[in-house]
Coordinates of C-alpha atoms and ligand atoms in Angstrom, one line a residue:
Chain A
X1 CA 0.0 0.0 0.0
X2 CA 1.0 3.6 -0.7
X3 CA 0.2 6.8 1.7
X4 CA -2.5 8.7 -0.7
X5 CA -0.5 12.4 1.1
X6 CA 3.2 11.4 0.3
X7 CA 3.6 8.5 -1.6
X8 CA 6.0 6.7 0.8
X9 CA 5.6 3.2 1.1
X10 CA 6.2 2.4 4.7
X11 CA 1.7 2.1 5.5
X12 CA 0.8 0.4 8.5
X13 CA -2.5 -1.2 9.8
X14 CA -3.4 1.2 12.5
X15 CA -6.4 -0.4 13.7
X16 CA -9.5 -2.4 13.1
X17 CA -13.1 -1.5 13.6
X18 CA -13.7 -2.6 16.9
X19 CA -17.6 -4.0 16.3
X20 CA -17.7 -6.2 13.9
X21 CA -15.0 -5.8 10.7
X22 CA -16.3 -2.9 9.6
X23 CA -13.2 -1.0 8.2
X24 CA -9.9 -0.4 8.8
X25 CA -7.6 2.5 9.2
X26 CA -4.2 2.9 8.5
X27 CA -1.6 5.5 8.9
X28 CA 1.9 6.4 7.1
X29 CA 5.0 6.4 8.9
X30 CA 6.4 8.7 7.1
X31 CA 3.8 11.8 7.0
X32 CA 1.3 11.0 9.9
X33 CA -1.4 11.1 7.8
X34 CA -4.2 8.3 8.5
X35 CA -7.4 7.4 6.6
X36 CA -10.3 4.9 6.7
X37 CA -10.9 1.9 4.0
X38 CA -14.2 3.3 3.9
X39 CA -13.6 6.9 2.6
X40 CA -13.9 8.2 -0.9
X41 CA -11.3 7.1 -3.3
X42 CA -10.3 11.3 -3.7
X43 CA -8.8 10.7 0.3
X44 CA -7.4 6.8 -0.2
X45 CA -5.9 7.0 -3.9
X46 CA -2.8 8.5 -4.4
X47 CA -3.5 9.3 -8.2
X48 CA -7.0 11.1 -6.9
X49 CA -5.3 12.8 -3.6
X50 CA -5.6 16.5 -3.7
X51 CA -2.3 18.3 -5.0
X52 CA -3.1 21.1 -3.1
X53 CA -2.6 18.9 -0.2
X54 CA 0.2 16.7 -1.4
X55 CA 3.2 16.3 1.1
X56 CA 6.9 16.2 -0.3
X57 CA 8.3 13.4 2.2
X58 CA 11.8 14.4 1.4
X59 CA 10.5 18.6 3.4
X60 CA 9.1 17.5 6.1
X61 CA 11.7 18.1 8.3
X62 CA 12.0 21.4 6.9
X63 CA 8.7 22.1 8.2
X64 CA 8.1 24.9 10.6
X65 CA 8.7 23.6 14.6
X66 CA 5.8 24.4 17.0
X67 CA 6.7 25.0 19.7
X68 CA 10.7 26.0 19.4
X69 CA 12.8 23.1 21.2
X70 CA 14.4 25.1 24.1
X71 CA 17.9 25.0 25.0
X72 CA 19.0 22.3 27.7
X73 CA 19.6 24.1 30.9
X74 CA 22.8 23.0 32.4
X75 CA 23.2 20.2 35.4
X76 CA 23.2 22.1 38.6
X77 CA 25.9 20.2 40.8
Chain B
X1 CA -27.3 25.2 38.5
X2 CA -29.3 22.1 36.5
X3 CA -26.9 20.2 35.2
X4 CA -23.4 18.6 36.8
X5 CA -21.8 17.2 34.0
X6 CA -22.3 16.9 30.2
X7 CA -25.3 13.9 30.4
X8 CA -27.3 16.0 32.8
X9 CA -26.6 19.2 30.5
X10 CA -28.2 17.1 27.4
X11 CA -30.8 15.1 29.4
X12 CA -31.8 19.6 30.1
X13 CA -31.2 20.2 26.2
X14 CA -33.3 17.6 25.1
X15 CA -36.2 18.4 28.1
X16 CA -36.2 22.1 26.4
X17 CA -36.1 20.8 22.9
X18 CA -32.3 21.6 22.4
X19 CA -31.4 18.0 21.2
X20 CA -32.4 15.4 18.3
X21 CA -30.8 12.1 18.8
X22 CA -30.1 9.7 15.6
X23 CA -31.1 6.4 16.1
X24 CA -30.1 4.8 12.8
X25 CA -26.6 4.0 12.0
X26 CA -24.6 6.6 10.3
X27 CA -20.9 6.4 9.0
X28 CA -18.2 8.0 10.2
X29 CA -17.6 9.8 7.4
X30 CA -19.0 12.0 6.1
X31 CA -22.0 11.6 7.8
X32 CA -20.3 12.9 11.9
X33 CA -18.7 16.1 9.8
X34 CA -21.9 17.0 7.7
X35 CA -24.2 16.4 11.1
X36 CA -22.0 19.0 12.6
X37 CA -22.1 21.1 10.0
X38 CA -25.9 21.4 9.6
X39 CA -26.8 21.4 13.0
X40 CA -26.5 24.9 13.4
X41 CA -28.3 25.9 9.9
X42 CA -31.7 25.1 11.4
X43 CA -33.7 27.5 13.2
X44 CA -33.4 25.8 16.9
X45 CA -29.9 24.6 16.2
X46 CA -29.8 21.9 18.9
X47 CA -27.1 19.4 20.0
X48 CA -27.3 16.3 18.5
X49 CA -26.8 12.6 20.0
X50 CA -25.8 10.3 16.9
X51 CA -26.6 6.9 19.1
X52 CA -24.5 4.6 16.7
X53 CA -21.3 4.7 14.7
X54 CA -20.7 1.7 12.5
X55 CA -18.1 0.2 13.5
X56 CA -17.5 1.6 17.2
X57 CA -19.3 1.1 20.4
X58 CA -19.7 4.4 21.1
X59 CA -21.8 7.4 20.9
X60 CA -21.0 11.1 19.5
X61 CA -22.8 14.4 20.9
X62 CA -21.9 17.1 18.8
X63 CA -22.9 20.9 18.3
X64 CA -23.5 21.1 22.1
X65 CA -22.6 24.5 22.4
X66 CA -23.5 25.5 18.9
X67 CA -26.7 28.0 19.1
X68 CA -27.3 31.0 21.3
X69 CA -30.2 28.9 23.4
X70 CA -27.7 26.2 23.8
X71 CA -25.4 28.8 25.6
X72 CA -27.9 30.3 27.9
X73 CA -28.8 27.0 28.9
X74 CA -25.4 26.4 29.8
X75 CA -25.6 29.5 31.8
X76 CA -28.6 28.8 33.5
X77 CA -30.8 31.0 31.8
X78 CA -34.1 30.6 29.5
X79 CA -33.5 29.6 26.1
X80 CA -35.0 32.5 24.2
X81 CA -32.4 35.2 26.1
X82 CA -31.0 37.6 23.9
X83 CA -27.0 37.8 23.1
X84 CA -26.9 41.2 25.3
X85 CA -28.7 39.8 28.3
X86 CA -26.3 36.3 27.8
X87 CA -23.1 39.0 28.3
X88 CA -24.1 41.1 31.0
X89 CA -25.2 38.0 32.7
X90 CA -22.2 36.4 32.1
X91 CA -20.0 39.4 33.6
X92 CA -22.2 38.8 36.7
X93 CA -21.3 35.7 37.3
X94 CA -17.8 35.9 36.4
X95 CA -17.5 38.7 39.0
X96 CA -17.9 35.8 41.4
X97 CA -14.4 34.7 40.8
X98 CA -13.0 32.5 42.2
X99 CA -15.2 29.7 43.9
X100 CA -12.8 27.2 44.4
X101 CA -13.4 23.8 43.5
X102 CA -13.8 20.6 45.8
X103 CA -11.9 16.8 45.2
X104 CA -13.8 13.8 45.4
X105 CA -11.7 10.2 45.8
X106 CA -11.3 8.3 42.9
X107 CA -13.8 5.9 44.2
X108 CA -16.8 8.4 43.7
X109 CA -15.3 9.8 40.7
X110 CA -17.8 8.9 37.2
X111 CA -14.9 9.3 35.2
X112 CA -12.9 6.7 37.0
X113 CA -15.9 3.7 36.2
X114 CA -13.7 2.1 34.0
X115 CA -9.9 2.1 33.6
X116 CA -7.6 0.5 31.0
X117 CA -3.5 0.8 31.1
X118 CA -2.7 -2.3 28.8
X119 CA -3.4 -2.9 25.4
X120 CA -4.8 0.7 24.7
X121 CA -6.8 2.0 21.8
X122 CA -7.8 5.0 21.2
X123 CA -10.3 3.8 18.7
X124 CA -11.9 1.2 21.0
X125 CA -13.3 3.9 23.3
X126 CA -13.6 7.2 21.4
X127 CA -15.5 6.7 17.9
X128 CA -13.0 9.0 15.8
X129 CA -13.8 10.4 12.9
X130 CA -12.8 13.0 10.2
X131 CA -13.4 16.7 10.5
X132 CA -13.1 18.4 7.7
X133 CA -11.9 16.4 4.3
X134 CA -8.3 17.2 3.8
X135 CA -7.1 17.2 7.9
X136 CA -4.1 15.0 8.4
X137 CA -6.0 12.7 10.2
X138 CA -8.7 11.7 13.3
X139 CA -9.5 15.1 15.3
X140 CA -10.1 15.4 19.0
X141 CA -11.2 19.3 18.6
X142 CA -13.2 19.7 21.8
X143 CA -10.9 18.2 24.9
X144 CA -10.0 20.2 27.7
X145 CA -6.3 19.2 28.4
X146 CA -4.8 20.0 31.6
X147 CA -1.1 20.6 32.6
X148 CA 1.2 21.7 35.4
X149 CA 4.0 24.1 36.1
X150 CA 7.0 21.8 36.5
X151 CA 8.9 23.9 38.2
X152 CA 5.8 24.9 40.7
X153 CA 4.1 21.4 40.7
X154 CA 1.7 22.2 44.1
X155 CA 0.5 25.9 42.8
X156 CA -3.5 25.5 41.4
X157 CA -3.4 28.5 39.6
X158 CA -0.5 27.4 37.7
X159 CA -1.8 24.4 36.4
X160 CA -3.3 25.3 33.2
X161 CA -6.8 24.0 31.7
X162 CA -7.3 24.5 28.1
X163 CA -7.9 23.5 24.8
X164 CA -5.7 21.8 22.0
X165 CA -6.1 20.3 18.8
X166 CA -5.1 16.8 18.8
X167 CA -4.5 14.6 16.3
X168 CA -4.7 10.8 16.7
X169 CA -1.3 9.0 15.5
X170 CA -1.7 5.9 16.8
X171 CA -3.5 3.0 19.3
X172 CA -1.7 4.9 22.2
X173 CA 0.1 8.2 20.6
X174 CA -1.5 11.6 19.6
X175 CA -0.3 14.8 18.1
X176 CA -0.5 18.6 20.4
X177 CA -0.3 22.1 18.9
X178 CA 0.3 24.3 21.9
X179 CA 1.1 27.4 20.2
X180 CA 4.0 29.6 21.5
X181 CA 1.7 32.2 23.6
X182 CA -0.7 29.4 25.2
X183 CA 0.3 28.5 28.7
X184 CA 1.0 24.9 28.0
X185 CA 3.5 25.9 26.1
X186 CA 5.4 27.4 29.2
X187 CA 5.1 24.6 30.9
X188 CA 6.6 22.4 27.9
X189 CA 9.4 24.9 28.1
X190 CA 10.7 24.1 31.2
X191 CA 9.9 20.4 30.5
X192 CA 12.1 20.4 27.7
X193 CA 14.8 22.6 29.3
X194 CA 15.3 19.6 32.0
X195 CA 14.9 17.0 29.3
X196 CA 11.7 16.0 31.5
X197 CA 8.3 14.1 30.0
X198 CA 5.4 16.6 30.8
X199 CA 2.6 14.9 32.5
X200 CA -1.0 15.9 30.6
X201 CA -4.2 14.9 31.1
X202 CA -6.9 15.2 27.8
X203 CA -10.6 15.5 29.6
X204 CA -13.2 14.8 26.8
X205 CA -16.8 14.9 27.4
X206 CA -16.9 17.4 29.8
X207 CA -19.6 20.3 31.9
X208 CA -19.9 22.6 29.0
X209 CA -19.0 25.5 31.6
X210 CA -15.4 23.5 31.7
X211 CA -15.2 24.0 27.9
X212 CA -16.5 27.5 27.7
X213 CA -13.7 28.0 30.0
X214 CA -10.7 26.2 28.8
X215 CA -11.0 28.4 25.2
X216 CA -11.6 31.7 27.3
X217 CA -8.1 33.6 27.4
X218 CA -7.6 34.5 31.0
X219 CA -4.5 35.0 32.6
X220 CA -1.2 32.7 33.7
X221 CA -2.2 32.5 37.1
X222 CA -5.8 32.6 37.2
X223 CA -7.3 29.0 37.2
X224 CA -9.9 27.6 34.6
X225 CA -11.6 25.7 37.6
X226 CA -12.0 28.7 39.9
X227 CA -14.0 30.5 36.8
X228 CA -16.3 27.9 35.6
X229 CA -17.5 27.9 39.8
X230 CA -18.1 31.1 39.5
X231 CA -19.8 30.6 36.2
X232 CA -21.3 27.9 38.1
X233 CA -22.3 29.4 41.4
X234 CA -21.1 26.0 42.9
X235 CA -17.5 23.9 43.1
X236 CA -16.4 22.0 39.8
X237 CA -15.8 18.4 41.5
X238 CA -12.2 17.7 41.0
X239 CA -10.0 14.7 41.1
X240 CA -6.6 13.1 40.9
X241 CA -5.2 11.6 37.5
X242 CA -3.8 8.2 38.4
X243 CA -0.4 9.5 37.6
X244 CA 1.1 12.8 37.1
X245 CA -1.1 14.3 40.1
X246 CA -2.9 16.4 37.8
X247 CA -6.2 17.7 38.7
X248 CA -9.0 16.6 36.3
X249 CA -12.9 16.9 36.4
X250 CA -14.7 13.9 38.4
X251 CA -17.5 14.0 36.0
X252 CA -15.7 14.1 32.2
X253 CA -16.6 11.2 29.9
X254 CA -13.1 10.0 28.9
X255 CA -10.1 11.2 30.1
X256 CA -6.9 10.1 28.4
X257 CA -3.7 10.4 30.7
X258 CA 0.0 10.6 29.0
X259 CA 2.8 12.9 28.9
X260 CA 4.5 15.0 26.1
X261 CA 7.4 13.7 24.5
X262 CA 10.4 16.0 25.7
X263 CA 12.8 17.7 22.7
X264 CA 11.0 15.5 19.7
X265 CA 9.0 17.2 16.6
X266 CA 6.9 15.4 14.3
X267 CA 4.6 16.1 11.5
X268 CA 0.9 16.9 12.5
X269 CA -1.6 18.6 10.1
X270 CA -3.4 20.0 8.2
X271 CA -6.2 20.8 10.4
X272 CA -9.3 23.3 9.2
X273 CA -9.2 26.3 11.7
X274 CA -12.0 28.5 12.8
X275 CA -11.0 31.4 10.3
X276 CA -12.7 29.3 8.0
X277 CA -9.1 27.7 6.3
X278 CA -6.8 25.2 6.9
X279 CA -4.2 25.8 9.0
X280 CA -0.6 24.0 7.1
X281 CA 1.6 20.9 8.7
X282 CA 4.3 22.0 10.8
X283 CA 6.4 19.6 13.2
X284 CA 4.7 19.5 16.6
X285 CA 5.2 17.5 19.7
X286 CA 3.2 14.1 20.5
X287 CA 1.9 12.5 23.8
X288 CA 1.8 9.3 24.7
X289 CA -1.2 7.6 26.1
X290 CA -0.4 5.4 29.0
X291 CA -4.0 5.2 31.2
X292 CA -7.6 6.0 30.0
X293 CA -10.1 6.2 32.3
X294 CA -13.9 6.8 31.2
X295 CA -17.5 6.5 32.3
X296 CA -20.0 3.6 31.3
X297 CA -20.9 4.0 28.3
X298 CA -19.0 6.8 27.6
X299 CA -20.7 10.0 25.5
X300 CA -17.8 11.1 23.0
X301 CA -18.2 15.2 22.3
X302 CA -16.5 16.8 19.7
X303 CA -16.5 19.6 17.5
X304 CA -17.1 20.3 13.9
X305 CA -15.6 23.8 12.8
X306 CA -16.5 24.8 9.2
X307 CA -16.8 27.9 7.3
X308 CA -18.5 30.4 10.7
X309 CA -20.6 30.2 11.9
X310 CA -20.8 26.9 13.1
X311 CA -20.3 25.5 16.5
X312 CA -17.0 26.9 17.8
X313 CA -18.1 30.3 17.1
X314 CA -20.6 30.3 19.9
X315 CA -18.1 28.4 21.9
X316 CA -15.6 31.5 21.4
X317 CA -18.3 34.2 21.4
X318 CA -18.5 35.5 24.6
X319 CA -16.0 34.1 26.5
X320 CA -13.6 36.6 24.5
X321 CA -15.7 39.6 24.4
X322 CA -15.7 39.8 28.3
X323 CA -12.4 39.4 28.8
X324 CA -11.7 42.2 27.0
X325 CA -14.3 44.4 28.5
X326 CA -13.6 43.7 31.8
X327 CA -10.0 45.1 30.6
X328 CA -11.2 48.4 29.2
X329 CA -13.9 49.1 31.5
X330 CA -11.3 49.6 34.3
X331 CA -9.8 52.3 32.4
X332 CA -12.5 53.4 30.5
X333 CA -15.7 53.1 32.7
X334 CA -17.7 54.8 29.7
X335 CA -17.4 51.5 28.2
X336 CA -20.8 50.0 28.1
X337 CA -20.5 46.7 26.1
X338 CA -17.7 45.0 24.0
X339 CA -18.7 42.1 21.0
X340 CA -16.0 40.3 20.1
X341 CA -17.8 37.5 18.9
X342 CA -15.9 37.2 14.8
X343 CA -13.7 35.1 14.4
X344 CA -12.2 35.0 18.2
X345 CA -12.2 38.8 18.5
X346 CA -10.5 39.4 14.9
X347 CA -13.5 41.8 14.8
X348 CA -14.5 44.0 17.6
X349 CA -17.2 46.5 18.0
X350 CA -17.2 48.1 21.7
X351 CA -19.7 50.5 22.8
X352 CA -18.9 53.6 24.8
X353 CA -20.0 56.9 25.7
X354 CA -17.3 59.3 24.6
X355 CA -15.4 62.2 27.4
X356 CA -14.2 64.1 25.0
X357 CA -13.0 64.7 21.4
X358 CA -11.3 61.4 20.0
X359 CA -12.4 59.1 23.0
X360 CA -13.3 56.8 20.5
X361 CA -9.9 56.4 18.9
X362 CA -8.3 55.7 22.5
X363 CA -10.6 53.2 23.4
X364 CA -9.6 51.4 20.2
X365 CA -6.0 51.7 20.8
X366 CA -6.2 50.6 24.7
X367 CA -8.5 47.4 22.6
X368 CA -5.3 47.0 20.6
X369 CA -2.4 46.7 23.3
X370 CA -4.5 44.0 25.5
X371 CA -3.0 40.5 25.9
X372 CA -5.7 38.8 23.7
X373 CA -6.7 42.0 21.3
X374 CA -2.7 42.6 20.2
X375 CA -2.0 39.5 18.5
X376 CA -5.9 38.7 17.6
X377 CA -8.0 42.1 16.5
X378 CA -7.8 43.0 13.1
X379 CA -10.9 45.2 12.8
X380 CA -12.2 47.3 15.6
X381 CA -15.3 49.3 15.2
X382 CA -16.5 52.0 18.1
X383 CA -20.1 52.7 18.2
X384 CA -21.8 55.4 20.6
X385 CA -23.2 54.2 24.3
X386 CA -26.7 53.9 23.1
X387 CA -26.1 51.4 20.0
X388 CA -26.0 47.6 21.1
X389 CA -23.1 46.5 19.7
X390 CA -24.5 43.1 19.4
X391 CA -27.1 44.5 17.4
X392 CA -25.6 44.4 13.1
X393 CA -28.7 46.7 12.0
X394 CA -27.6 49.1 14.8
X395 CA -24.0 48.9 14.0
X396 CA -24.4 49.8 10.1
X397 CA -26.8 52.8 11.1
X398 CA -23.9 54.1 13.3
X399 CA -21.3 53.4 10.2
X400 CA -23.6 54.8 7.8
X401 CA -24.3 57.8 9.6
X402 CA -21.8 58.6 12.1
X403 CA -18.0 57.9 10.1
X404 CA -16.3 60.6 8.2
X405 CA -14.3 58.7 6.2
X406 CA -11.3 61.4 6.4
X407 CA -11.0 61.9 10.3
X408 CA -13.2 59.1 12.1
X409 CA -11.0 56.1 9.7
X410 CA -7.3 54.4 10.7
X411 CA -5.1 52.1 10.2
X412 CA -1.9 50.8 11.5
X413 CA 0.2 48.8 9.5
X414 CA 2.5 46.2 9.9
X415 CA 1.1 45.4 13.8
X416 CA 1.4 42.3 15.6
X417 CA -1.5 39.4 14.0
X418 CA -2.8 36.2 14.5
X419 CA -0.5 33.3 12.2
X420 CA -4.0 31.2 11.7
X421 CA -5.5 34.6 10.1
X422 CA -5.1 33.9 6.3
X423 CA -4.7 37.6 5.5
X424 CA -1.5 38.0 7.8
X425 CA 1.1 38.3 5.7
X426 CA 3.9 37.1 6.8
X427 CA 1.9 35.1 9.1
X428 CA 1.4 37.0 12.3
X429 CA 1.6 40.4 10.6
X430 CA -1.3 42.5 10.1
X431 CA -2.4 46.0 9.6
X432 CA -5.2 47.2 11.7
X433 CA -8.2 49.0 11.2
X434 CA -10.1 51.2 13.4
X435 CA -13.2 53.0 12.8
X436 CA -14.6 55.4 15.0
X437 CA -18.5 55.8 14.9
X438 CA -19.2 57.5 17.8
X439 CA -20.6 61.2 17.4
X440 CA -18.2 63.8 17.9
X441 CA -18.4 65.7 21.2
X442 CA -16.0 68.5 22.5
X443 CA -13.5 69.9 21.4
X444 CA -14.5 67.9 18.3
X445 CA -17.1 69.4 16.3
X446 CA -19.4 67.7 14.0
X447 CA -22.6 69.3 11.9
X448 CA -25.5 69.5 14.4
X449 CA -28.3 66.6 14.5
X450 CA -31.0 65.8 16.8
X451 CA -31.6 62.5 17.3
X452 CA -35.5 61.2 17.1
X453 CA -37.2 60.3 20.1
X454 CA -38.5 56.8 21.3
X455 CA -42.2 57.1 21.7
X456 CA -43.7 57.5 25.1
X457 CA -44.8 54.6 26.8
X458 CA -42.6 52.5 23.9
X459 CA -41.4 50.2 26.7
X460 CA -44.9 49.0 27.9
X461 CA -45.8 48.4 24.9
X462 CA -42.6 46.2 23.8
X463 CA -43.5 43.8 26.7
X464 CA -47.0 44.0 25.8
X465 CA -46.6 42.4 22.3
X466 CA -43.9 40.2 23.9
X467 CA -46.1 38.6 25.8
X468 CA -48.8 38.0 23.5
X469 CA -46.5 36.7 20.8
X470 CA -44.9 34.5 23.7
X471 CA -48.6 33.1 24.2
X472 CA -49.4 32.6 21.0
X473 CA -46.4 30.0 20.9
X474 CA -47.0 28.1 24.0
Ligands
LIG1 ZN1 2.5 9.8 4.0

């Protein structure tokens, strides 16, 4: 399987319904983003996905941080 | 007050026909998201209770504060009170600040009915579902998520009550955004400077005064819990997480216990905002889940936010605009009323009787330089003492009659904005705009106008038909 966002191929089985096999959702390793077997095809097929909202996997970590990662204080002795 | 928790509060919608419930099955998407959206399109706007998610155990309330006779409910009032009488209501009751709360063991605590700390999933308890099509993922939008000073562990008013987006990453892991200027982010801070996890608790399901609170911008050391007593007139009924000695409601739905991942980013977002537009990924911290505890049968609230007005619009209405009067009232006690309700205060229009020539033009500035109005309002408007400045069709005859556009109209560019505004450009710089229309008074001068009188005995007969049309419903 292929993330529909980013097209990286590391998908994993998040979880499955818990009544009754009803769907199941799964979530990309490398972009966060999850979806549900039972969406539209224009949310699970990464031909159909959005552009607008298409993630370059190889920028996230240029990505703006929220908050700032502080300095680490030093060790009081 | 009626209610103690959230399944009292709709057991009180549904008795003054504030709530439909869904029987049949829905989806979770799109059905949840298009339930929320429409909800507030119809005249009464009332909560709904969708009884059964396919797929999940679970139930979903949703648009519980989303119409104004949902909110005056929630403050105790009738249904059919008008926005005015909500505010000066609400600035009663918040006058009553603080009534401290009380702590109940764990053994008499709702919330604590059921408890898992193996084998979690999130999905198991809390029916997720998307929010608005092109979000990163499964939204908890409406969770009250509480956190302490780390440095100052036993103070109350330290510990922080508000609320976060959060975005569901996995059985037992979840996304945060505490933005730079919320108070959880200070205490993250001095997690992060110690290398230290930060011990959270996320309260879903909660007394709608607890979420009415947690998005009301108060200050650092005022507690959340002490104002939604006073909004109360009674204690909120507090007690201990099972780890983290955190200080959660007794009588939430779900609360999910974890701590915040110290010095790691990851990606989280998109998320549609309440300007109306998606807010963009950025890397964020995440929180582990280690313990949930819930009630039986556990009610899972959340929010829809779509293009205003929808839900969190009335949740943000007037728990900003009294904020902000309280803080220009005690310098400008001419200051009659303050509506903040667009888009979380981006637009302002304050009423107030003017002292003197350009009175008008301070109050805006003062407006401008508060805590919540620097980074937030965009677009102030002042109006004279006698226009209700939750009244539109009052506002435009003031604009239409009172502005000159050469004198009464400013703007000042390039001030501190809100990032999730769209128009700030770069994000979190905006120009303001003020318009002042008041009517001149001394030493300005404007052309002379008598205003027309109200009718003798206008007031008796206002009630008069009030009633009557009031009869003619019941
Ligand atoms: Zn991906």
């Amino acid at each position: 399987m292929i993330c529909p966002r980013c097209d990286s191929e590391k998908v994993n089985l998040l979880t499955k319904s818990p009544v009754g096999g009803a769907w199941e959702v799964y979530i990309c390793e490398t972009c966060c983003f999850s979806w549900r077997s039972t969406e539209d095809d224009d949310i699970k097929d990464p031909n159909k996905y959005d552009k607008r909202f298409k993630i370059d996997k190889d920028k996230i970590s240029e990505l703006d941080q929220i908050p700032p990662i502080p300095a680490l204080l030093e060790e009081k002795n | 007050m009626a209610y103690k928790d959230l399944r009292e509060f709709l057991a009180l919608l549904e008795k003054e026909n504030q709530l439909v419930r869904i029987k049949e099955e829905v989806m979770p998407e799109p059905d949840l998201s298009a339930i929320g959206k429409s909800a507030p399109s119809i005249e009464s706007a009332p909560a709904v209770f969708v009884e059964k998610i396919k797929g999940y155990k679970n139930s979903v309330a949703l648009n519980v504060h989303g119409s104004w006779q949902n909110h005056a409910l929630m403050l105790g009032l009738p249904k059919n009170t008008s926005i005015k009488e909500q505010f000066f209501a609400l600035d009663e009751k918040w006058s009553k600040y603080p009534i401290k709360p009380v702590w109940v063991n764990k053994e008499q605590a709702p919330v604590k009915e059921v408890k898992i700390t193996t084998d979690i999933n999130l999905f198991d308890v809390l029916p997720l579902f998307r929010v608005n099509k092109y979000d990163g993922g499964f939204y908890i939008s409406k969770a009250l998520i509480v956190s302490k000073d780390p440095d100052d562990p036993d103070n109350l008013d330290k510990q922080n009550a508000g609320t976060y987006r959060i975005q569901v990453k996995g059985k037992d892991l979840v996304g945060i955004q505490p933005l730079p200027f919320h108070d959880i982010a200070i205490h993250l801070k001095k997690a992060e400077e110690k290398n230290q996890p930060l011990p959270i608790a996320i309260c879903i399901g909660n007394d709608p005064v607890l979420n009415f609170m947690s998005s009301t911008p108060v200050e650092y050391a005022q507690s959340e819990y002490d104002f939604a007593g006073a909004l109360k007139g009674e204690p909120i009924e507090l007690t201990k997480s099972e780890q983290g000695n955190l200080d959660v409601p007794a009588r939430s739905e779900i609360i999910l216990e974890g701590y915040i991942i110290p010095r790691e980013r990851k990606i989280e977002g998109p998320f549609g905002e309440f300007p109306g537009s998606y807010s963009g990924a950025r890397l964020q911290p995440e929180v582990r889940i280690h313990t949930i505890t819930h009630r039986t049968n556990p009610i899972f609230e959340n929010l829809y936010l779509g293009m205003p007005w929808t839900e969190i619009d009335y949740l943000l209405a007037l728990n900003t605009s009294l904020p902000l009067y309280r803080q220009l009232k005690r310098d400008f006690p001419e200051v009659v009323a303050v509506n903040a309700m667009y888009t979380h205060g981006m637009g302002v229009i304050v009423s107030t009787k003017s002292r003197f020539g350009g009175y008008g033009k301070a109050v805006a500035m003062r407006l401008l330089s508060t805590p919540h109005g620097m980074p937030y309002s965009k677009i102030v408007i002042i109006v004279d003492e006698f226009v209700d400045p939750f009244n539109l069709e009052q506002v435009m005859w003031a604009l239409t009659t009172r502005v000159r556009v050469d004198k009464d109209v400013v703007t000042i560019p390039f001030a501190p904005g809100m990032p999730l505004d769209p128009s700030s450009e770069p994000a979190g710089m905006h120009t303001k705009l003020i318009i002042d229309a008041t009517t001149p008074v001394a030493p300005d001068k404007a052309r002379d106008t008598e205003l027309l009188d109200v009718p003798k005995k206008t007031e008796f007969w206002l009630n008069y038909l009030k009633n009557i049309a009031r009869s003619e419903v019941n």
